[in-house]
Amino acid sequence: MYTRVQQAQQKYGGSLKAIDSWLQERRELIVSYCRLAGLPPFEKDRHTMPSQDKIKEFCQLLMDYLSAGHFEVYEQIVAQCAVNGTNSRKLADSLYPKIAVSTDLALEFNDKYAEHLSTRNSGSFDLELSALGQAMEERFALEDKLIDTLHAKHVSTTTTA
């Protein structure tokens, strides 16, 4: 996941401020996820339950990332689709329901764990965090397709204008 966001930042960096900010938020989210999950280079904490503060911090980054995507980047993609043709709009329309699946999963995770990790929920935390990680990885791949479309249309319209 982290390598993919670095590649996206290299490929799309500097083209649109919204994309740059969003990819930086994605990078921060991935680092926070790896820390929470005890993945390298944070594996030393793998066998301990993360603190509520770390969980809350991750959930806040997750909600910020989802909001930025929905209210900033997706809106720009839709606007560019209106200007640059229906093929881009069809792509966005086909990908959005798939992206929404991970949004629902992320919202459920946030609702369940952001404010209080009860002993009742702690047994399922690792499984749900893993499922969220997989869903987010799929989401990032879908979002990269949207970013690629926006980047291609933005670059072509700004260089021909």
mmCIF file with all atom_site columns, C-alpha atoms in Angstrom:
data_model
loop_
_atom_site.group_PDB
_atom_site.id
_atom_site.type_symbol
_atom_site.label_atom_id
_atom_site.label_alt_id
_atom_site.label_comp_id
_atom_site.label_asym_id
_atom_site.label_entity_id
_atom_site.label_seq_id
_atom_site.pdbx_PDB_ins_code
_atom_site.Cartn_x
_atom_site.Cartn_y
_atom_site.Cartn_z
_atom_site.occupancy
_atom_site.B_iso_or_equiv
_atom_site.pdbx_formal_charge
_atom_site.auth_seq_id
_atom_site.auth_comp_id
_atom_site.auth_asym_id
_atom_site.auth_atom_id
_atom_site.pdbx_PDB_model_num
ATOM 1   C CA . MET A 1 1   ? 0.000   0.000  0.000   1.00 0.00 ? 1   MET A CA 1
ATOM 2   C CA . TYR A 1 2   ? 2.730   2.430  0.969   1.00 0.00 ? 2   TYR A CA 1
ATOM 3   C CA . THR A 1 3   ? 4.714   1.784  -2.212  1.00 0.00 ? 3   THR A CA 1
ATOM 4   C CA . ARG A 1 4   ? 1.600   2.354  -4.295  1.00 0.00 ? 4   ARG A CA 1
ATOM 5   C CA . VAL A 1 5   ? 0.934   5.752  -2.697  1.00 0.00 ? 5   VAL A CA 1
ATOM 6   C CA . GLN A 1 6   ? 4.562   6.768  -3.263  1.00 0.00 ? 6   GLN A CA 1
ATOM 7   C CA . GLN A 1 7   ? 4.199   5.829  -6.938  1.00 0.00 ? 7   GLN A CA 1
ATOM 8   C CA . ALA A 1 8   ? 0.955   7.778  -7.190  1.00 0.00 ? 8   ALA A CA 1
ATOM 9   C CA . GLN A 1 9   ? 2.581   10.823 -5.606  1.00 0.00 ? 9   GLN A CA 1
ATOM 10  C CA . GLN A 1 10  ? 5.436   10.625 -8.099  1.00 0.00 ? 10  GLN A CA 1
ATOM 11  C CA . LYS A 1 11  ? 3.090   10.185 -11.050 1.00 0.00 ? 11  LYS A CA 1
ATOM 12  C CA . TYR A 1 12  ? 0.441   12.772 -10.169 1.00 0.00 ? 12  TYR A CA 1
ATOM 13  C CA . GLY A 1 13  ? 2.311   15.100 -7.827  1.00 0.00 ? 13  GLY A CA 1
ATOM 14  C CA . GLY A 1 14  ? 2.001   18.773 -8.642  1.00 0.00 ? 14  GLY A CA 1
ATOM 15  C CA . SER A 1 15  ? -0.867  18.399 -11.109 1.00 0.00 ? 15  SER A CA 1
ATOM 16  C CA . LEU A 1 16  ? -3.675  19.432 -8.752  1.00 0.00 ? 16  LEU A CA 1
ATOM 17  C CA . LYS A 1 17  ? -3.475  20.642 -5.173  1.00 0.00 ? 17  LYS A CA 1
ATOM 18  C CA . ALA A 1 18  ? -6.479  18.523 -4.174  1.00 0.00 ? 18  ALA A CA 1
ATOM 19  C CA . ILE A 1 19  ? -4.785  15.360 -5.449  1.00 0.00 ? 19  ILE A CA 1
ATOM 20  C CA . ASP A 1 20  ? -1.508  16.246 -3.719  1.00 0.00 ? 20  ASP A CA 1
ATOM 21  C CA . SER A 1 21  ? -3.276  16.821 -0.402  1.00 0.00 ? 21  SER A CA 1
ATOM 22  C CA . TRP A 1 22  ? -5.375  13.700 -0.767  1.00 0.00 ? 22  TRP A CA 1
ATOM 23  C CA . LEU A 1 23  ? -2.380  11.485 -1.526  1.00 0.00 ? 23  LEU A CA 1
ATOM 24  C CA . GLN A 1 24  ? -0.533  12.939 1.464   1.00 0.00 ? 24  GLN A CA 1
ATOM 25  C CA . GLU A 1 25  ? -3.550  12.104 3.635   1.00 0.00 ? 25  GLU A CA 1
ATOM 26  C CA . ARG A 1 26  ? -3.523  8.594  2.172   1.00 0.00 ? 26  ARG A CA 1
ATOM 27  C CA . ARG A 1 27  ? 0.146   8.242  3.076   1.00 0.00 ? 27  ARG A CA 1
ATOM 28  C CA . GLU A 1 28  ? -0.533  9.335  6.676   1.00 0.00 ? 28  GLU A CA 1
ATOM 29  C CA . LEU A 1 29  ? -3.490  6.953  6.873   1.00 0.00 ? 29  LEU A CA 1
ATOM 30  C CA . ILE A 1 30  ? -1.368  4.017  5.693   1.00 0.00 ? 30  ILE A CA 1
ATOM 31  C CA . VAL A 1 31  ? 1.371   4.762  8.232   1.00 0.00 ? 31  VAL A CA 1
ATOM 32  C CA . SER A 1 32  ? -1.225  4.981  10.995  1.00 0.00 ? 32  SER A CA 1
ATOM 33  C CA . TYR A 1 33  ? -2.805  1.717  9.815   1.00 0.00 ? 33  TYR A CA 1
ATOM 34  C CA . CYS A 1 34  ? 0.557   -0.078 9.811   1.00 0.00 ? 34  CYS A CA 1
ATOM 35  C CA . ARG A 1 35  ? 1.272   1.216  13.317  1.00 0.00 ? 35  ARG A CA 1
ATOM 36  C CA . LEU A 1 36  ? -2.133  0.067  14.558  1.00 0.00 ? 36  LEU A CA 1
ATOM 37  C CA . ALA A 1 37  ? -1.853  -3.346 12.888  1.00 0.00 ? 37  ALA A CA 1
ATOM 38  C CA . GLY A 1 38  ? 1.734   -3.882 14.051  1.00 0.00 ? 38  GLY A CA 1
ATOM 39  C CA . LEU A 1 39  ? 3.030   -4.170 10.491  1.00 0.00 ? 39  LEU A CA 1
ATOM 40  C CA . PRO A 1 40  ? 6.662   -3.399 9.594   1.00 0.00 ? 40  PRO A CA 1
ATOM 41  C CA . PRO A 1 41  ? 8.357   -1.276 10.744  1.00 0.00 ? 41  PRO A CA 1
ATOM 42  C CA . PHE A 1 42  ? 5.995   -1.219 13.739  1.00 0.00 ? 42  PHE A CA 1
ATOM 43  C CA . GLU A 1 43  ? 5.868   -4.979 14.379  1.00 0.00 ? 43  GLU A CA 1
ATOM 44  C CA . LYS A 1 44  ? 7.314   -4.715 17.906  1.00 0.00 ? 44  LYS A CA 1
ATOM 45  C CA . ASP A 1 45  ? 3.843   -3.760 19.150  1.00 0.00 ? 45  ASP A CA 1
ATOM 46  C CA . ARG A 1 46  ? 2.101   -6.551 17.278  1.00 0.00 ? 46  ARG A CA 1
ATOM 47  C CA . HIS A 1 47  ? 1.110   -8.577 20.343  1.00 0.00 ? 47  HIS A CA 1
ATOM 48  C CA . THR A 1 48  ? -0.345  -5.733 22.350  1.00 0.00 ? 48  THR A CA 1
ATOM 49  C CA . MET A 1 49  ? -3.652  -4.040 21.899  1.00 0.00 ? 49  MET A CA 1
ATOM 50  C CA . PRO A 1 50  ? -3.213  -0.502 20.553  1.00 0.00 ? 50  PRO A CA 1
ATOM 51  C CA . SER A 1 51  ? -4.083  2.332  22.879  1.00 0.00 ? 51  SER A CA 1
ATOM 52  C CA . GLN A 1 52  ? -7.428  4.052  22.541  1.00 0.00 ? 52  GLN A CA 1
ATOM 53  C CA . ASP A 1 53  ? -5.561  7.229  21.560  1.00 0.00 ? 53  ASP A CA 1
ATOM 54  C CA . LYS A 1 54  ? -3.883  5.439  18.625  1.00 0.00 ? 54  LYS A CA 1
ATOM 55  C CA . ILE A 1 55  ? -7.197  3.962  17.522  1.00 0.00 ? 55  ILE A CA 1
ATOM 56  C CA . LYS A 1 56  ? -8.897  7.340  17.763  1.00 0.00 ? 56  LYS A CA 1
ATOM 57  C CA . GLU A 1 57  ? -6.065  8.995  15.800  1.00 0.00 ? 57  GLU A CA 1
ATOM 58  C CA . PHE A 1 58  ? -6.360  6.364  13.063  1.00 0.00 ? 58  PHE A CA 1
ATOM 59  C CA . CYS A 1 59  ? -10.145 6.733  12.905  1.00 0.00 ? 59  CYS A CA 1
ATOM 60  C CA . GLN A 1 60  ? -9.826  10.517 12.599  1.00 0.00 ? 60  GLN A CA 1
ATOM 61  C CA . LEU A 1 61  ? -7.337  10.158 9.728   1.00 0.00 ? 61  LEU A CA 1
ATOM 62  C CA . LEU A 1 62  ? -9.670  7.638  8.109   1.00 0.00 ? 62  LEU A CA 1
ATOM 63  C CA . MET A 1 63  ? -12.669 9.970  8.331   1.00 0.00 ? 63  MET A CA 1
ATOM 64  C CA . ASP A 1 64  ? -10.611 12.921 7.051   1.00 0.00 ? 64  ASP A CA 1
ATOM 65  C CA . TYR A 1 65  ? -9.396  10.857 4.111   1.00 0.00 ? 65  TYR A CA 1
ATOM 66  C CA . LEU A 1 66  ? -12.886 9.673  3.192   1.00 0.00 ? 66  LEU A CA 1
ATOM 67  C CA . SER A 1 67  ? -14.257 13.210 3.450   1.00 0.00 ? 67  SER A CA 1
ATOM 68  C CA . ALA A 1 68  ? -11.509 14.703 1.296   1.00 0.00 ? 68  ALA A CA 1
ATOM 69  C CA . GLY A 1 69  ? -12.116 12.085 -1.355  1.00 0.00 ? 69  GLY A CA 1
ATOM 70  C CA . HIS A 1 70  ? -15.852 12.526 -1.365  1.00 0.00 ? 70  HIS A CA 1
ATOM 71  C CA . PHE A 1 71  ? -16.099 16.296 -1.076  1.00 0.00 ? 71  PHE A CA 1
ATOM 72  C CA . GLU A 1 72  ? -12.993 17.450 -2.951  1.00 0.00 ? 72  GLU A CA 1
ATOM 73  C CA . VAL A 1 73  ? -11.492 14.956 -5.361  1.00 0.00 ? 73  VAL A CA 1
ATOM 74  C CA . TYR A 1 74  ? -14.658 13.171 -6.506  1.00 0.00 ? 74  TYR A CA 1
ATOM 75  C CA . GLU A 1 75  ? -16.348 16.520 -7.154  1.00 0.00 ? 75  GLU A CA 1
ATOM 76  C CA . GLN A 1 76  ? -13.437 17.599 -9.350  1.00 0.00 ? 76  GLN A CA 1
ATOM 77  C CA . ILE A 1 77  ? -13.570 14.320 -11.241 1.00 0.00 ? 77  ILE A CA 1
ATOM 78  C CA . VAL A 1 78  ? -17.288 14.734 -11.896 1.00 0.00 ? 78  VAL A CA 1
ATOM 79  C CA . ALA A 1 79  ? -16.730 18.347 -12.999 1.00 0.00 ? 79  ALA A CA 1
ATOM 80  C CA . GLN A 1 80  ? -13.946 17.289 -15.363 1.00 0.00 ? 80  GLN A CA 1
ATOM 81  C CA . CYS A 1 81  ? -16.152 14.508 -16.705 1.00 0.00 ? 81  CYS A CA 1
ATOM 82  C CA . ALA A 1 82  ? -18.801 17.072 -17.579 1.00 0.00 ? 82  ALA A CA 1
ATOM 83  C CA . VAL A 1 83  ? -16.205 19.067 -19.512 1.00 0.00 ? 83  VAL A CA 1
ATOM 84  C CA . ASN A 1 84  ? -14.263 16.225 -21.093 1.00 0.00 ? 84  ASN A CA 1
ATOM 85  C CA . GLY A 1 85  ? -16.803 13.678 -22.171 1.00 0.00 ? 85  GLY A CA 1
ATOM 86  C CA . THR A 1 86  ? -18.944 10.795 -21.113 1.00 0.00 ? 86  THR A CA 1
ATOM 87  C CA . ASN A 1 87  ? -16.287 8.057  -21.048 1.00 0.00 ? 87  ASN A CA 1
ATOM 88  C CA . SER A 1 88  ? -14.719 9.516  -17.923 1.00 0.00 ? 88  SER A CA 1
ATOM 89  C CA . ARG A 1 89  ? -18.147 9.912  -16.353 1.00 0.00 ? 89  ARG A CA 1
ATOM 90  C CA . LYS A 1 90  ? -18.992 6.288  -17.115 1.00 0.00 ? 90  LYS A CA 1
ATOM 91  C CA . LEU A 1 91  ? -15.767 5.195  -15.436 1.00 0.00 ? 91  LEU A CA 1
ATOM 92  C CA . ALA A 1 92  ? -16.506 7.312  -12.368 1.00 0.00 ? 92  ALA A CA 1
ATOM 93  C CA . ASP A 1 93  ? -20.084 6.013  -12.218 1.00 0.00 ? 93  ASP A CA 1
ATOM 94  C CA . SER A 1 94  ? -18.900 2.398  -12.472 1.00 0.00 ? 94  SER A CA 1
ATOM 95  C CA . LEU A 1 95  ? -16.221 2.774  -9.788  1.00 0.00 ? 95  LEU A CA 1
ATOM 96  C CA . TYR A 1 96  ? -18.137 4.817  -7.238  1.00 0.00 ? 96  TYR A CA 1
ATOM 97  C CA . PRO A 1 97  ? -20.374 1.941  -5.972  1.00 0.00 ? 97  PRO A CA 1
ATOM 98  C CA . LYS A 1 98  ? -17.276 -0.222 -5.486  1.00 0.00 ? 98  LYS A CA 1
ATOM 99  C CA . ILE A 1 99  ? -15.599 2.578  -3.537  1.00 0.00 ? 99  ILE A CA 1
ATOM 100 C CA . ALA A 1 100 ? -18.751 3.039  -1.447  1.00 0.00 ? 100 ALA A CA 1
ATOM 101 C CA . VAL A 1 101 ? -18.395 -0.518 -0.092  1.00 0.00 ? 101 VAL A CA 1
ATOM 102 C CA . SER A 1 102 ? -15.153 0.422  1.656   1.00 0.00 ? 102 SER A CA 1
ATOM 103 C CA . THR A 1 103 ? -16.712 3.679  2.845   1.00 0.00 ? 103 THR A CA 1
ATOM 104 C CA . ASP A 1 104 ? -19.450 1.743  4.618   1.00 0.00 ? 104 ASP A CA 1
ATOM 105 C CA . LEU A 1 105 ? -16.901 -0.611 6.184   1.00 0.00 ? 105 LEU A CA 1
ATOM 106 C CA . ALA A 1 106 ? -14.761 2.329  7.335   1.00 0.00 ? 106 ALA A CA 1
ATOM 107 C CA . LEU A 1 107 ? -17.758 4.110  8.859   1.00 0.00 ? 107 LEU A CA 1
ATOM 108 C CA . GLU A 1 108 ? -18.756 0.954  10.730  1.00 0.00 ? 108 GLU A CA 1
ATOM 109 C CA . PHE A 1 109 ? -15.194 0.541  12.019  1.00 0.00 ? 109 PHE A CA 1
ATOM 110 C CA . ASN A 1 110 ? -15.121 4.164  13.149  1.00 0.00 ? 110 ASN A CA 1
ATOM 111 C CA . ASP A 1 111 ? -18.494 3.906  14.875  1.00 0.00 ? 111 ASP A CA 1
ATOM 112 C CA . LYS A 1 112 ? -17.438 0.756  16.679  1.00 0.00 ? 112 LYS A CA 1
ATOM 113 C CA . TYR A 1 113 ? -13.906 1.669  17.782  1.00 0.00 ? 113 TYR A CA 1
ATOM 114 C CA . ALA A 1 114 ? -13.201 5.426  17.630  1.00 0.00 ? 114 ALA A CA 1
ATOM 115 C CA . GLU A 1 115 ? -14.586 6.383  20.998  1.00 0.00 ? 115 GLU A CA 1
ATOM 116 C CA . HIS A 1 116 ? -14.289 3.281  23.109  1.00 0.00 ? 116 HIS A CA 1
ATOM 117 C CA . LEU A 1 117 ? -12.715 -0.122 22.651  1.00 0.00 ? 117 LEU A CA 1
ATOM 118 C CA . SER A 1 118 ? -14.752 -2.262 24.997  1.00 0.00 ? 118 SER A CA 1
ATOM 119 C CA . THR A 1 119 ? -13.722 -5.750 25.996  1.00 0.00 ? 119 THR A CA 1
ATOM 120 C CA . ARG A 1 120 ? -16.796 -6.879 24.098  1.00 0.00 ? 120 ARG A CA 1
ATOM 121 C CA . ASN A 1 121 ? -15.295 -5.539 20.843  1.00 0.00 ? 121 ASN A CA 1
ATOM 122 C CA . SER A 1 122 ? -11.612 -6.213 21.493  1.00 0.00 ? 122 SER A CA 1
ATOM 123 C CA . GLY A 1 123 ? -11.746 -9.836 20.321  1.00 0.00 ? 123 GLY A CA 1
ATOM 124 C CA . SER A 1 124 ? -12.856 -8.843 16.840  1.00 0.00 ? 124 SER A CA 1
ATOM 125 C CA . PHE A 1 125 ? -10.607 -5.776 16.538  1.00 0.00 ? 125 PHE A CA 1
ATOM 126 C CA . ASP A 1 126 ? -7.730  -7.471 14.692  1.00 0.00 ? 126 ASP A CA 1
ATOM 127 C CA . LEU A 1 127 ? -10.050 -9.221 12.243  1.00 0.00 ? 127 LEU A CA 1
ATOM 128 C CA . GLU A 1 128 ? -12.008 -6.066 11.516  1.00 0.00 ? 128 GLU A CA 1
ATOM 129 C CA . LEU A 1 129 ? -8.833  -3.993 11.169  1.00 0.00 ? 129 LEU A CA 1
ATOM 130 C CA . SER A 1 130 ? -7.478  -6.551 8.698   1.00 0.00 ? 130 SER A CA 1
ATOM 131 C CA . ALA A 1 131 ? -10.717 -6.538 6.694   1.00 0.00 ? 131 ALA A CA 1
ATOM 132 C CA . LEU A 1 132 ? -10.644 -2.743 6.660   1.00 0.00 ? 132 LEU A CA 1
ATOM 133 C CA . GLY A 1 133 ? -7.038  -2.789 5.434   1.00 0.00 ? 133 GLY A CA 1
ATOM 134 C CA . GLN A 1 134 ? -7.951  -5.088 2.555   1.00 0.00 ? 134 GLN A CA 1
ATOM 135 C CA . ALA A 1 135 ? -10.947 -2.957 1.637   1.00 0.00 ? 135 ALA A CA 1
ATOM 136 C CA . MET A 1 136 ? -8.860  0.212  1.735   1.00 0.00 ? 136 MET A CA 1
ATOM 137 C CA . GLU A 1 137 ? -6.204  -1.343 -0.486  1.00 0.00 ? 137 GLU A CA 1
ATOM 138 C CA . GLU A 1 138 ? -8.893  -2.161 -3.061  1.00 0.00 ? 138 GLU A CA 1
ATOM 139 C CA . ARG A 1 139 ? -10.289 1.350  -2.650  1.00 0.00 ? 139 ARG A CA 1
ATOM 140 C CA . PHE A 1 140 ? -6.886  2.929  -3.274  1.00 0.00 ? 140 PHE A CA 1
ATOM 141 C CA . ALA A 1 141 ? -6.573  0.995  -6.548  1.00 0.00 ? 141 ALA A CA 1
ATOM 142 C CA . LEU A 1 142 ? -10.019 2.202  -7.661  1.00 0.00 ? 142 LEU A CA 1
ATOM 143 C CA . GLU A 1 143 ? -9.273  5.761  -6.592  1.00 0.00 ? 143 GLU A CA 1
ATOM 144 C CA . ASP A 1 144 ? -6.028  5.661  -8.549  1.00 0.00 ? 144 ASP A CA 1
ATOM 145 C CA . LYS A 1 145 ? -8.067  4.922  -11.671 1.00 0.00 ? 145 LYS A CA 1
ATOM 146 C CA . LEU A 1 146 ? -10.161 8.008  -10.965 1.00 0.00 ? 146 LEU A CA 1
ATOM 147 C CA . ILE A 1 147 ? -7.075  10.104 -10.252 1.00 0.00 ? 147 ILE A CA 1
ATOM 148 C CA . ASP A 1 148 ? -5.518  8.880  -13.486 1.00 0.00 ? 148 ASP A CA 1
ATOM 149 C CA . THR A 1 149 ? -8.612  9.986  -15.401 1.00 0.00 ? 149 THR A CA 1
ATOM 150 C CA . LEU A 1 150 ? -8.674  13.368 -13.682 1.00 0.00 ? 150 LEU A CA 1
ATOM 151 C CA . HIS A 1 151 ? -4.939  13.814 -14.186 1.00 0.00 ? 151 HIS A CA 1
ATOM 152 C CA . ALA A 1 152 ? -5.129  12.925 -17.888 1.00 0.00 ? 152 ALA A CA 1
ATOM 153 C CA . LYS A 1 153 ? -8.069  15.247 -18.501 1.00 0.00 ? 153 LYS A CA 1
ATOM 154 C CA . HIS A 1 154 ? -6.644  18.069 -16.390 1.00 0.00 ? 154 HIS A CA 1
ATOM 155 C CA . VAL A 1 155 ? -3.246  17.915 -18.070 1.00 0.00 ? 155 VAL A CA 1
ATOM 156 C CA . SER A 1 156 ? -4.735  17.726 -21.558 1.00 0.00 ? 156 SER A CA 1
ATOM 157 C CA . THR A 1 157 ? -7.095  20.656 -20.972 1.00 0.00 ? 157 THR A CA 1
ATOM 158 C CA . THR A 1 158 ? -4.453  22.839 -19.355 1.00 0.00 ? 158 THR A CA 1
ATOM 159 C CA . THR A 1 159 ? -1.848  22.140 -22.035 1.00 0.00 ? 159 THR A CA 1
ATOM 160 C CA . THR A 1 160 ? -4.255  22.729 -24.909 1.00 0.00 ? 160 THR A CA 1
ATOM 161 C CA . ALA A 1 161 ? -5.879  25.814 -23.420 1.00 0.00 ? 161 ALA A CA 1
#
